[in-house]
Amino acid sequence: MEKSRVLVVGATGYLGKRLVKASLANGHPTFVLLRPEIGADIEKIQLLLSFKEQGAKLVEASFSDHQSLVDAVKQVDVVICAISCVHTRSHHILLQLNLVKAIKEAGNIKRFLPSEFGTDPSRMRHAIEPGRVTFDDKMVIRKAIEEARVPFTYVTANCFAGYFVGGLCQPLKIIPSRDHVLLLGHANVKAIYADEDDIANYTIKAADDPRMVNKTLHIRPPENILSQTDLVQAWEELIGKQLAKTTISEEDFLTKLRSMGYAEQAGLGHYYHVCYEGCLTNFELGDNEEEATQLYPEVNYVRAKDYLKRYL
């Protein structure tokens, strides 16, 4: 069976570069959007050139140039967007409206995977402000996709391991301490963690899978459904010592959150929903939803406890 041609938008980002790698590794003719807005950002240019050396084709187009987007998507079968949704870095979710318009006009795209990859926005209508804007904007994109009748797959990957496992679920920390840890509430709420390379691999598999047309893929590795306490204990076993522990209550967390700037509030509000509310594990999958490890059991996903070993 011939592999679909895949266009990755946002390929120089945290997840985007992994999507390019996974697409190439899975044998897809891989195209990468080169946006003129990159300008003289030498690191991004060098990264794009490295993709070219690995066999990807660079396609120049801009979100502000509709015809260039149409011309780009006409060259492929699948479009995967990974532009940033993180307020502490950049927040460009609604730019995808231009991409949806181009895909609709081109008329040849078999599947569009918009930039999601986190918490399922359809289950976050109750999210606290200002972080709720992330989920609201993603739902705007979903509505546009479905109204345009573009075939889609939504991917919810829950918690990126680099942010949550590396920091032992502590906001603004991405390397585990060997001395102290801040516990969020009782630290017994289960969350779901996924290695970023695994997320990319599952995404590429779903993009070409007829079982995933107009469905949501939930990445829920069963051995990575863990509480903060579970992660802390795994780290303590690896380093051979107990960490000093302090606790921040739900009320104190929210009070501290309100004292932060807009971007920090938007980003860290997600920790509240994940670690206090348990928004990732308080529901069962419904119609038109599939779980990645069950669909693709051949993927030997990285266990969170093994992920921690890189910090030794």
PDB file of C-alpha atoms in Angstrom:
ATOM      1  CA  MET A   1       0.000   0.000   0.000  1.00  0.00           C
ATOM      2  CA  GLU A   2       1.381   3.382  -1.009  1.00  0.00           C
ATOM      3  CA  LYS A   3       2.102   5.716   1.883  1.00  0.00           C
ATOM      4  CA  SER A   4       0.309   9.045   2.069  1.00  0.00           C
ATOM      5  CA  ARG A   5       2.247  12.221   1.401  1.00  0.00           C
ATOM      6  CA  VAL A   6       2.428  14.158   4.666  1.00  0.00           C
ATOM      7  CA  LEU A   7       2.849  17.909   5.150  1.00  0.00           C
ATOM      8  CA  VAL A   8       3.997  19.028   8.599  1.00  0.00           C
ATOM      9  CA  VAL A   9       3.201  22.619   9.566  1.00  0.00           C
ATOM     10  CA  GLY A  10       5.147  23.985  12.534  1.00  0.00           C
ATOM     11  CA  ALA A  11       7.997  21.570  11.924  1.00  0.00           C
ATOM     12  CA  THR A  12      10.620  23.535  13.853  1.00  0.00           C
ATOM     13  CA  GLY A  13       8.680  23.378  17.105  1.00  0.00           C
ATOM     14  CA  TYR A  14       8.921  21.098  20.110  1.00  0.00           C
ATOM     15  CA  LEU A  15       6.577  18.456  18.720  1.00  0.00           C
ATOM     16  CA  GLY A  16       6.789  19.395  15.046  1.00  0.00           C
ATOM     17  CA  LYS A  17      10.383  18.261  14.620  1.00  0.00           C
ATOM     18  CA  ARG A  18       9.434  14.901  16.104  1.00  0.00           C
ATOM     19  CA  LEU A  19       6.521  14.582  13.686  1.00  0.00           C
ATOM     20  CA  VAL A  20       8.890  15.080  10.752  1.00  0.00           C
ATOM     21  CA  LYS A  21      11.224  12.424  12.140  1.00  0.00           C
ATOM     22  CA  ALA A  22       8.354   9.979  12.697  1.00  0.00           C
ATOM     23  CA  SER A  23       6.873  10.616   9.249  1.00  0.00           C
ATOM     24  CA  LEU A  24      10.190   9.886   7.568  1.00  0.00           C
ATOM     25  CA  ALA A  25      10.804   6.835   9.776  1.00  0.00           C
ATOM     26  CA  ASN A  26       7.395   5.432   8.826  1.00  0.00           C
ATOM     27  CA  GLY A  27       8.210   5.766   5.131  1.00  0.00           C
ATOM     28  CA  HIS A  28       5.967   8.678   4.205  1.00  0.00           C
ATOM     29  CA  PRO A  29       6.962  11.139   1.488  1.00  0.00           C
ATOM     30  CA  THR A  30       7.345  14.050   3.890  1.00  0.00           C
ATOM     31  CA  PHE A  31       6.865  17.733   3.159  1.00  0.00           C
ATOM     32  CA  VAL A  32       7.711  20.556   5.546  1.00  0.00           C
ATOM     33  CA  LEU A  33       6.201  24.028   5.424  1.00  0.00           C
ATOM     34  CA  LEU A  34       8.847  26.755   5.176  1.00  0.00           C
ATOM     35  CA  ARG A  35       7.311  30.055   6.210  1.00  0.00           C
ATOM     36  CA  PRO A  36       9.000  33.317   5.136  1.00  0.00           C
ATOM     37  CA  GLU A  37       8.206  34.673   8.614  1.00  0.00           C
ATOM     38  CA  ILE A  38      11.119  32.616   9.941  1.00  0.00           C
ATOM     39  CA  GLY A  39      13.370  35.307   8.489  1.00  0.00           C
ATOM     40  CA  ALA A  40      16.947  35.067   9.714  1.00  0.00           C
ATOM     41  CA  ASP A  41      16.296  32.647  12.565  1.00  0.00           C
ATOM     42  CA  ILE A  42      19.404  30.599  11.900  1.00  0.00           C
ATOM     43  CA  GLU A  43      18.529  27.731  14.256  1.00  0.00           C
ATOM     44  CA  LYS A  44      15.179  27.138  12.558  1.00  0.00           C
ATOM     45  CA  ILE A  45      16.713  27.429   9.105  1.00  0.00           C
ATOM     46  CA  GLN A  46      19.403  24.911   9.999  1.00  0.00           C
ATOM     47  CA  LEU A  47      16.785  22.543  11.393  1.00  0.00           C
ATOM     48  CA  LEU A  48      14.719  22.797   8.204  1.00  0.00           C
ATOM     49  CA  LEU A  49      17.803  22.123   6.107  1.00  0.00           C
ATOM     50  CA  SER A  50      18.542  19.050   8.222  1.00  0.00           C
ATOM     51  CA  PHE A  51      15.048  17.763   7.389  1.00  0.00           C
ATOM     52  CA  LYS A  52      15.845  18.260   3.718  1.00  0.00           C
ATOM     53  CA  GLU A  53      19.062  16.277   4.091  1.00  0.00           C
ATOM     54  CA  GLN A  54      17.031  13.431   5.635  1.00  0.00           C
ATOM     55  CA  GLY A  55      14.718  13.321   2.631  1.00  0.00           C
ATOM     56  CA  ALA A  56      11.948  15.801   3.392  1.00  0.00           C
ATOM     57  CA  LYS A  57      10.873  18.384   0.830  1.00  0.00           C
ATOM     58  CA  LEU A  58      10.618  22.026   1.886  1.00  0.00           C
ATOM     59  CA  VAL A  59       7.511  23.847   0.635  1.00  0.00           C
ATOM     60  CA  GLU A  60       7.354  27.630   0.962  1.00  0.00           C
ATOM     61  CA  ALA A  61       4.044  29.134   2.042  1.00  0.00           C
ATOM     62  CA  SER A  62       2.673  31.705   4.479  1.00  0.00           C
ATOM     63  CA  PHE A  63      -0.443  31.871   6.630  1.00  0.00           C
ATOM     64  CA  SER A  64      -0.931  35.392   5.259  1.00  0.00           C
ATOM     65  CA  ASP A  65      -0.814  34.216   1.618  1.00  0.00           C
ATOM     66  CA  HIS A  66      -3.875  32.102   0.881  1.00  0.00           C
ATOM     67  CA  GLN A  67      -2.799  30.957  -2.583  1.00  0.00           C
ATOM     68  CA  SER A  68       0.581  29.799  -1.313  1.00  0.00           C
ATOM     69  CA  LEU A  69      -1.168  27.614   1.276  1.00  0.00           C
ATOM     70  CA  VAL A  70      -3.499  26.174  -1.369  1.00  0.00           C
ATOM     71  CA  ASP A  71      -0.528  25.385  -3.606  1.00  0.00           C
ATOM     72  CA  ALA A  72       1.281  23.723  -0.677  1.00  0.00           C
ATOM     73  CA  VAL A  73      -1.547  21.447   0.412  1.00  0.00           C
ATOM     74  CA  LYS A  74      -2.272  20.389  -3.175  1.00  0.00           C
ATOM     75  CA  GLN A  75       1.068  18.561  -3.134  1.00  0.00           C
ATOM     76  CA  VAL A  76       0.124  16.186  -0.304  1.00  0.00           C
ATOM     77  CA  ASP A  77      -2.567  13.872   1.055  1.00  0.00           C
ATOM     78  CA  VAL A  78      -2.336  14.581   4.795  1.00  0.00           C
ATOM     79  CA  VAL A  79      -1.708  17.823   6.687  1.00  0.00           C
ATOM     80  CA  ILE A  80      -0.516  17.762  10.293  1.00  0.00           C
ATOM     81  CA  CYS A  81      -0.278  21.077  12.118  1.00  0.00           C
ATOM     82  CA  ALA A  82       1.871  21.499  15.219  1.00  0.00           C
ATOM     83  CA  ILE A  83       2.022  25.265  15.632  1.00  0.00           C
ATOM     84  CA  SER A  84       2.434  26.430  19.207  1.00  0.00           C
ATOM     85  CA  CYS A  85      -0.478  26.505  21.626  1.00  0.00           C
ATOM     86  CA  VAL A  86       1.634  27.438  24.668  1.00  0.00           C
ATOM     87  CA  HIS A  87       1.173  30.954  26.030  1.00  0.00           C
ATOM     88  CA  THR A  88       4.586  31.071  27.687  1.00  0.00           C
ATOM     89  CA  ARG A  89       6.163  30.623  24.239  1.00  0.00           C
ATOM     90  CA  SER A  90       3.651  31.639  21.558  1.00  0.00           C
ATOM     91  CA  HIS A  91      -0.043  31.098  20.923  1.00  0.00           C
ATOM     92  CA  HIS A  92      -1.078  30.799  17.286  1.00  0.00           C
ATOM     93  CA  ILE A  93      -3.988  28.345  17.330  1.00  0.00           C
ATOM     94  CA  LEU A  94      -6.386  30.506  15.327  1.00  0.00           C
ATOM     95  CA  LEU A  95      -3.913  30.865  12.447  1.00  0.00           C
ATOM     96  CA  GLN A  96      -5.134  27.408  11.504  1.00  0.00           C
ATOM     97  CA  LEU A  97      -8.377  28.969  10.239  1.00  0.00           C
ATOM     98  CA  ASN A  98      -6.361  30.094   7.215  1.00  0.00           C
ATOM     99  CA  LEU A  99      -5.090  26.557   6.774  1.00  0.00           C
ATOM    100  CA  VAL A 100      -8.617  25.110   6.933  1.00  0.00           C
ATOM    101  CA  LYS A 101      -9.747  27.542   4.215  1.00  0.00           C
ATOM    102  CA  ALA A 102      -6.840  26.489   2.005  1.00  0.00           C
ATOM    103  CA  ILE A 103      -7.519  22.782   2.575  1.00  0.00           C
ATOM    104  CA  LYS A 104     -11.180  23.255   1.709  1.00  0.00           C
ATOM    105  CA  GLU A 105     -10.330  25.074  -1.529  1.00  0.00           C
ATOM    106  CA  ALA A 106      -7.636  22.564  -2.534  1.00  0.00           C
ATOM    107  CA  GLY A 107     -10.137  19.737  -2.143  1.00  0.00           C
ATOM    108  CA  ASN A 108      -7.612  16.908  -2.157  1.00  0.00           C
ATOM    109  CA  ILE A 109      -6.717  16.398   1.504  1.00  0.00           C
ATOM    110  CA  LYS A 110      -7.604  12.972   2.882  1.00  0.00           C
ATOM    111  CA  ARG A 111      -6.918  13.929   6.501  1.00  0.00           C
ATOM    112  CA  PHE A 112      -6.175  17.027   8.572  1.00  0.00           C
ATOM    113  CA  LEU A 113      -4.746  16.764  12.083  1.00  0.00           C
ATOM    114  CA  PRO A 114      -4.903  20.191  13.749  1.00  0.00           C
ATOM    115  CA  SER A 115      -2.599  21.362  16.506  1.00  0.00           C
ATOM    116  CA  GLU A 116      -4.042  19.868  19.693  1.00  0.00           C
ATOM    117  CA  PHE A 117      -1.948  17.137  21.373  1.00  0.00           C
ATOM    118  CA  GLY A 118      -2.844  18.080  24.934  1.00  0.00           C
ATOM    119  CA  THR A 119      -6.040  17.856  26.984  1.00  0.00           C
ATOM    120  CA  ASP A 120      -9.241  17.130  25.071  1.00  0.00           C
ATOM    121  CA  PRO A 121     -10.750  20.609  24.565  1.00  0.00           C
ATOM    122  CA  SER A 122     -14.268  19.236  24.173  1.00  0.00           C
ATOM    123  CA  ARG A 123     -14.155  18.223  27.844  1.00  0.00           C
ATOM    124  CA  MET A 124     -12.720  21.526  29.128  1.00  0.00           C
ATOM    125  CA  ARG A 125     -15.584  23.980  28.694  1.00  0.00           C
ATOM    126  CA  HIS A 126     -15.446  24.534  32.464  1.00  0.00           C
ATOM    127  CA  ALA A 127     -11.734  25.456  32.498  1.00  0.00           C
ATOM    128  CA  ILE A 128     -10.658  28.453  34.543  1.00  0.00           C
ATOM    129  CA  GLU A 129      -9.655  31.735  32.945  1.00  0.00           C
ATOM    130  CA  PRO A 130      -7.413  32.739  31.305  1.00  0.00           C
ATOM    131  CA  GLY A 131      -6.168  29.247  30.384  1.00  0.00           C
ATOM    132  CA  ARG A 132      -9.591  28.377  29.030  1.00  0.00           C
ATOM    133  CA  VAL A 133      -8.810  30.374  25.879  1.00  0.00           C
ATOM    134  CA  THR A 134      -6.563  27.534  24.685  1.00  0.00           C
ATOM    135  CA  PHE A 135      -9.448  25.076  24.762  1.00  0.00           C
ATOM    136  CA  ASP A 136     -11.937  27.575  23.350  1.00  0.00           C
ATOM    137  CA  ASP A 137      -9.642  28.369  20.418  1.00  0.00           C
ATOM    138  CA  LYS A 138      -9.112  24.678  19.681  1.00  0.00           C
ATOM    139  CA  MET A 139     -12.879  24.202  19.595  1.00  0.00           C
ATOM    140  CA  VAL A 140     -13.141  27.090  17.126  1.00  0.00           C
ATOM    141  CA  ILE A 141     -10.744  25.192  14.861  1.00  0.00           C
ATOM    142  CA  ARG A 142     -12.688  21.943  15.283  1.00  0.00           C
ATOM    143  CA  LYS A 143     -15.919  23.731  14.339  1.00  0.00           C
ATOM    144  CA  ALA A 144     -14.299  25.210  11.212  1.00  0.00           C
ATOM    145  CA  ILE A 145     -12.924  21.812  10.165  1.00  0.00           C
ATOM    146  CA  GLU A 146     -16.235  20.057  10.566  1.00  0.00           C
ATOM    147  CA  GLU A 147     -18.234  22.828   8.860  1.00  0.00           C
ATOM    148  CA  ALA A 148     -15.807  22.654   5.920  1.00  0.00           C
ATOM    149  CA  ARG A 149     -16.319  18.862   5.811  1.00  0.00           C
ATOM    150  CA  VAL A 150     -12.584  18.249   5.943  1.00  0.00           C
ATOM    151  CA  PRO A 151     -11.728  14.686   7.046  1.00  0.00           C
ATOM    152  CA  PHE A 152      -9.938  14.925  10.381  1.00  0.00           C
ATOM    153  CA  THR A 153      -8.255  13.128  13.242  1.00  0.00           C
ATOM    154  CA  TYR A 154      -7.896  14.874  16.590  1.00  0.00           C
ATOM    155  CA  VAL A 155      -5.032  13.749  18.833  1.00  0.00           C
ATOM    156  CA  THR A 156      -5.124  14.257  22.582  1.00  0.00           C
ATOM    157  CA  ALA A 157      -1.798  13.304  24.111  1.00  0.00           C
ATOM    158  CA  ASN A 158      -2.421  14.483  27.679  1.00  0.00           C
ATOM    159  CA  CYS A 159       0.838  15.427  29.488  1.00  0.00           C
ATOM    160  CA  PHE A 160       4.123  15.779  27.607  1.00  0.00           C
ATOM    161  CA  ALA A 161       6.710  13.843  29.593  1.00  0.00           C
ATOM    162  CA  GLY A 162       9.359  16.530  29.201  1.00  0.00           C
ATOM    163  CA  TYR A 163       7.233  19.022  31.070  1.00  0.00           C
ATOM    164  CA  PHE A 164       5.380  16.881  33.595  1.00  0.00           C
ATOM    165  CA  VAL A 165       7.555  13.822  34.249  1.00  0.00           C
ATOM    166  CA  GLY A 166      10.801  15.786  34.170  1.00  0.00           C
ATOM    167  CA  GLY A 167       9.447  18.293  36.667  1.00  0.00           C
ATOM    168  CA  LEU A 168       7.687  15.697  38.841  1.00  0.00           C
ATOM    169  CA  CYS A 169       4.438  17.583  38.068  1.00  0.00           C
ATOM    170  CA  GLN A 170       5.762  20.802  39.610  1.00  0.00           C
ATOM    171  CA  PRO A 171       4.834  23.968  37.684  1.00  0.00           C
ATOM    172  CA  LEU A 172       7.772  25.826  36.106  1.00  0.00           C
ATOM    173  CA  LYS A 173      10.182  22.934  36.773  1.00  0.00           C
ATOM    174  CA  ILE A 174      11.390  20.531  34.091  1.00  0.00           C
ATOM    175  CA  ILE A 175      14.314  18.806  35.845  1.00  0.00           C
ATOM    176  CA  PRO A 176      13.693  16.671  38.965  1.00  0.00           C
ATOM    177  CA  SER A 177      15.370  17.866  42.140  1.00  0.00           C
ATOM    178  CA  ARG A 178      17.453  15.505  44.251  1.00  0.00           C
ATOM    179  CA  ASP A 179      16.492  17.359  47.419  1.00  0.00           C
ATOM    180  CA  HIS A 180      12.935  18.685  47.484  1.00  0.00           C
ATOM    181  CA  VAL A 181       9.551  18.370  45.813  1.00  0.00           C
ATOM    182  CA  LEU A 182       6.373  20.443  46.023  1.00  0.00           C
ATOM    183  CA  LEU A 183       3.294  18.235  46.203  1.00  0.00           C
ATOM    184  CA  LEU A 184       0.070  19.518  44.666  1.00  0.00           C
ATOM    185  CA  GLY A 185      -2.686  18.811  47.148  1.00  0.00           C
ATOM    186  CA  HIS A 186      -2.740  15.192  48.261  1.00  0.00           C
ATOM    187  CA  ALA A 187      -0.646  14.280  45.180  1.00  0.00           C
ATOM    188  CA  ASN A 188      -2.851  11.242  44.586  1.00  0.00           C
ATOM    189  CA  VAL A 189      -4.775  12.391  41.501  1.00  0.00           C
ATOM    190  CA  LYS A 190      -3.969  10.280  38.441  1.00  0.00           C
ATOM    191  CA  ALA A 191      -2.683  11.941  35.278  1.00  0.00           C
ATOM    192  CA  ILE A 192      -1.488  10.522  31.954  1.00  0.00           C
ATOM    193  CA  TYR A 193       2.027  11.015  30.594  1.00  0.00           C
ATOM    194  CA  ALA A 194       3.434  10.370  27.134  1.00  0.00           C
ATOM    195  CA  ASP A 195       6.914  10.550  25.667  1.00  0.00           C
ATOM    196  CA  GLU A 196       7.015  13.164  22.917  1.00  0.00           C
ATOM    197  CA  ASP A 197       8.559  10.811  20.349  1.00  0.00           C
ATOM    198  CA  ASP A 198       5.804   8.293  21.097  1.00  0.00           C
ATOM    199  CA  ILE A 199       3.196  11.014  20.581  1.00  0.00           C
ATOM    200  CA  ALA A 200       4.658  11.744  17.155  1.00  0.00           C
ATOM    201  CA  ASN A 201       4.767   8.054  16.245  1.00  0.00           C
ATOM    202  CA  TYR A 202       1.146   7.431  17.244  1.00  0.00           C
ATOM    203  CA  THR A 203       0.090  10.574  15.374  1.00  0.00           C
ATOM    204  CA  ILE A 204       1.723   9.476  12.129  1.00  0.00           C
ATOM    205  CA  LYS A 205       0.178   6.024  12.411  1.00  0.00           C
ATOM    206  CA  ALA A 206      -3.277   7.500  12.965  1.00  0.00           C
ATOM    207  CA  ALA A 207      -2.896   9.950  10.078  1.00  0.00           C
ATOM    208  CA  ASP A 208      -2.847   7.107   7.560  1.00  0.00           C
ATOM    209  CA  ASP A 209      -5.251   4.788   9.375  1.00  0.00           C
ATOM    210  CA  PRO A 210      -8.755   4.528   7.856  1.00  0.00           C
ATOM    211  CA  ARG A 211     -10.077   3.520  11.290  1.00  0.00           C
ATOM    212  CA  MET A 212      -9.304   7.026  12.548  1.00  0.00           C
ATOM    213  CA  VAL A 213     -11.209   9.123  10.005  1.00  0.00           C
ATOM    214  CA  ASN A 214     -13.288  11.736  11.833  1.00  0.00           C
ATOM    215  CA  LYS A 215     -12.310  10.357  15.230  1.00  0.00           C
ATOM    216  CA  THR A 216     -10.273  11.410  18.252  1.00  0.00           C
ATOM    217  CA  LEU A 217      -7.153   9.459  19.199  1.00  0.00           C
ATOM    218  CA  HIS A 218      -6.459   9.446  22.943  1.00  0.00           C
ATOM    219  CA  ILE A 219      -2.914   8.526  23.918  1.00  0.00           C
ATOM    220  CA  ARG A 220      -3.349   6.785  27.275  1.00  0.00           C
ATOM    221  CA  PRO A 221      -0.418   4.415  27.910  1.00  0.00           C
ATOM    222  CA  PRO A 222      -1.704   2.242  30.772  1.00  0.00           C
ATOM    223  CA  GLU A 223       1.615   2.119  32.641  1.00  0.00           C
ATOM    224  CA  ASN A 224       1.846   5.910  32.447  1.00  0.00           C
ATOM    225  CA  ILE A 225      -1.400   6.628  34.281  1.00  0.00           C
ATOM    226  CA  LEU A 226       0.205   7.763  37.508  1.00  0.00           C
ATOM    227  CA  SER A 227      -0.209  10.198  40.378  1.00  0.00           C
ATOM    228  CA  GLN A 228       2.384  12.778  41.373  1.00  0.00           C
ATOM    229  CA  THR A 229       3.221  10.558  44.344  1.00  0.00           C
ATOM    230  CA  ASP A 230       3.858   7.648  41.972  1.00  0.00           C
ATOM    231  CA  LEU A 231       6.326   9.768  39.981  1.00  0.00           C
ATOM    232  CA  VAL A 232       8.082  11.056  43.092  1.00  0.00           C
ATOM    233  CA  GLN A 233       8.483   7.539  44.483  1.00  0.00           C
ATOM    234  CA  ALA A 234       9.881   6.316  41.157  1.00  0.00           C
ATOM    235  CA  TRP A 235      12.446   9.123  41.215  1.00  0.00           C
ATOM    236  CA  GLU A 236      13.347   8.438  44.835  1.00  0.00           C
ATOM    237  CA  GLU A 237      13.985   4.797  43.977  1.00  0.00           C
ATOM    238  CA  LEU A 238      16.279   5.828  41.133  1.00  0.00           C
ATOM    239  CA  ILE A 239      18.366   8.253  43.215  1.00  0.00           C
ATOM    240  CA  GLY A 240      18.294   6.132  46.373  1.00  0.00           C
ATOM    241  CA  LYS A 241      17.029   8.807  48.745  1.00  0.00           C
ATOM    242  CA  GLN A 242      13.851  10.414  50.035  1.00  0.00           C
ATOM    243  CA  LEU A 243      13.029  13.952  48.970  1.00  0.00           C
ATOM    244  CA  ALA A 244      11.961  16.626  51.437  1.00  0.00           C
ATOM    245  CA  LYS A 245       8.313  17.414  50.745  1.00  0.00           C
ATOM    246  CA  THR A 246       6.070  20.418  51.129  1.00  0.00           C
ATOM    247  CA  THR A 247       2.454  20.675  50.049  1.00  0.00           C
ATOM    248  CA  ILE A 248       0.396  23.411  48.435  1.00  0.00           C
ATOM    249  CA  SER A 249      -3.353  23.198  48.902  1.00  0.00           C
ATOM    250  CA  GLU A 250      -5.830  23.741  46.090  1.00  0.00           C
ATOM    251  CA  GLU A 251      -6.883  27.082  47.582  1.00  0.00           C
ATOM    252  CA  ASP A 252      -3.300  28.316  47.961  1.00  0.00           C
ATOM    253  CA  PHE A 253      -2.432  27.176  44.434  1.00  0.00           C
ATOM    254  CA  LEU A 254      -5.298  29.196  42.967  1.00  0.00           C
ATOM    255  CA  THR A 255      -4.385  32.228  45.068  1.00  0.00           C
ATOM    256  CA  LYS A 256      -0.779  32.069  43.870  1.00  0.00           C
ATOM    257  CA  LEU A 257      -1.942  31.564  40.298  1.00  0.00           C
ATOM    258  CA  ARG A 258      -3.998  34.770  40.373  1.00  0.00           C
ATOM    259  CA  SER A 259      -0.910  36.776  41.339  1.00  0.00           C
ATOM    260  CA  MET A 260       0.960  35.756  38.170  1.00  0.00           C
ATOM    261  CA  GLY A 261       1.054  37.393  34.747  1.00  0.00           C
ATOM    262  CA  TYR A 262      -1.377  36.488  31.990  1.00  0.00           C
ATOM    263  CA  ALA A 263       0.848  33.988  30.170  1.00  0.00           C
ATOM    264  CA  GLU A 264       1.795  32.177  33.381  1.00  0.00           C
ATOM    265  CA  GLN A 265      -1.832  32.022  34.513  1.00  0.00           C
ATOM    266  CA  ALA A 266      -2.911  30.655  31.131  1.00  0.00           C
ATOM    267  CA  GLY A 267      -0.254  27.964  31.150  1.00  0.00           C
ATOM    268  CA  LEU A 268      -0.218  26.948  34.790  1.00  0.00           C
ATOM    269  CA  GLY A 269      -3.977  26.838  35.056  1.00  0.00           C
ATOM    270  CA  HIS A 270      -3.712  23.534  33.220  1.00  0.00           C
ATOM    271  CA  TYR A 271      -1.769  22.097  36.168  1.00  0.00           C
ATOM    272  CA  TYR A 272      -4.782  22.845  38.342  1.00  0.00           C
ATOM    273  CA  HIS A 273      -7.133  20.844  36.145  1.00  0.00           C
ATOM    274  CA  VAL A 274      -4.670  17.973  35.703  1.00  0.00           C
ATOM    275  CA  CYS A 275      -3.272  17.629  39.222  1.00  0.00           C
ATOM    276  CA  TYR A 276      -6.136  18.764  41.458  1.00  0.00           C
ATOM    277  CA  GLU A 277      -9.233  18.082  39.381  1.00  0.00           C
ATOM    278  CA  GLY A 278      -8.060  14.945  37.558  1.00  0.00           C
ATOM    279  CA  CYS A 279      -9.421  16.099  34.195  1.00  0.00           C
ATOM    280  CA  LEU A 280      -7.429  13.498  32.233  1.00  0.00           C
ATOM    281  CA  THR A 281      -8.762  10.417  33.974  1.00  0.00           C
ATOM    282  CA  ASN A 282     -12.276  11.296  35.185  1.00  0.00           C
ATOM    283  CA  PHE A 283     -14.062  10.053  32.059  1.00  0.00           C
ATOM    284  CA  GLU A 284     -14.403   7.023  29.799  1.00  0.00           C
ATOM    285  CA  LEU A 285     -13.918   7.182  26.050  1.00  0.00           C
ATOM    286  CA  GLY A 286     -17.102   7.475  24.028  1.00  0.00           C
ATOM    287  CA  ASP A 287     -18.228   7.129  20.442  1.00  0.00           C
ATOM    288  CA  ASN A 288     -15.730   8.155  17.755  1.00  0.00           C
ATOM    289  CA  GLU A 289     -12.844   7.904  20.222  1.00  0.00           C
ATOM    290  CA  GLU A 290     -10.002   5.375  20.181  1.00  0.00           C
ATOM    291  CA  GLU A 291      -7.056   4.659  22.471  1.00  0.00           C
ATOM    292  CA  ALA A 292      -3.613   4.647  20.863  1.00  0.00           C
ATOM    293  CA  THR A 293      -1.924   1.775  22.691  1.00  0.00           C
ATOM    294  CA  GLN A 294      -4.844  -0.518  21.879  1.00  0.00           C
ATOM    295  CA  LEU A 295      -4.889   0.434  18.195  1.00  0.00           C
ATOM    296  CA  TYR A 296      -1.115   0.214  17.814  1.00  0.00           C
ATOM    297  CA  PRO A 297       0.157  -2.419  20.273  1.00  0.00           C
ATOM    298  CA  GLU A 298       3.332  -2.796  18.213  1.00  0.00           C
ATOM    299  CA  VAL A 299       4.596   0.519  19.606  1.00  0.00           C
ATOM    300  CA  ASN A 300       6.775  -0.113  22.640  1.00  0.00           C
ATOM    301  CA  TYR A 301       6.000   3.149  24.374  1.00  0.00           C
ATOM    302  CA  VAL A 302       8.380   4.736  26.870  1.00  0.00           C
ATOM    303  CA  ARG A 303       7.335   4.157  30.467  1.00  0.00           C
ATOM    304  CA  ALA A 304       7.389   7.255  32.668  1.00  0.00           C
ATOM    305  CA  LYS A 305       9.604   5.484  35.187  1.00  0.00           C
ATOM    306  CA  ASP A 306      12.139   4.778  32.430  1.00  0.00           C
ATOM    307  CA  TYR A 307      11.836   8.341  31.128  1.00  0.00           C
ATOM    308  CA  LEU A 308      13.134   9.561  34.487  1.00  0.00           C
ATOM    309  CA  LYS A 309      16.415   7.670  34.024  1.00  0.00           C
ATOM    310  CA  ARG A 310      17.703  10.318  31.619  1.00  0.00           C
ATOM    311  CA  TYR A 311      18.000  12.738  34.527  1.00  0.00           C
ATOM    312  CA  LEU A 312      20.382  10.564  36.542  1.00  0.00           C
TER     313      LEU A 312
END
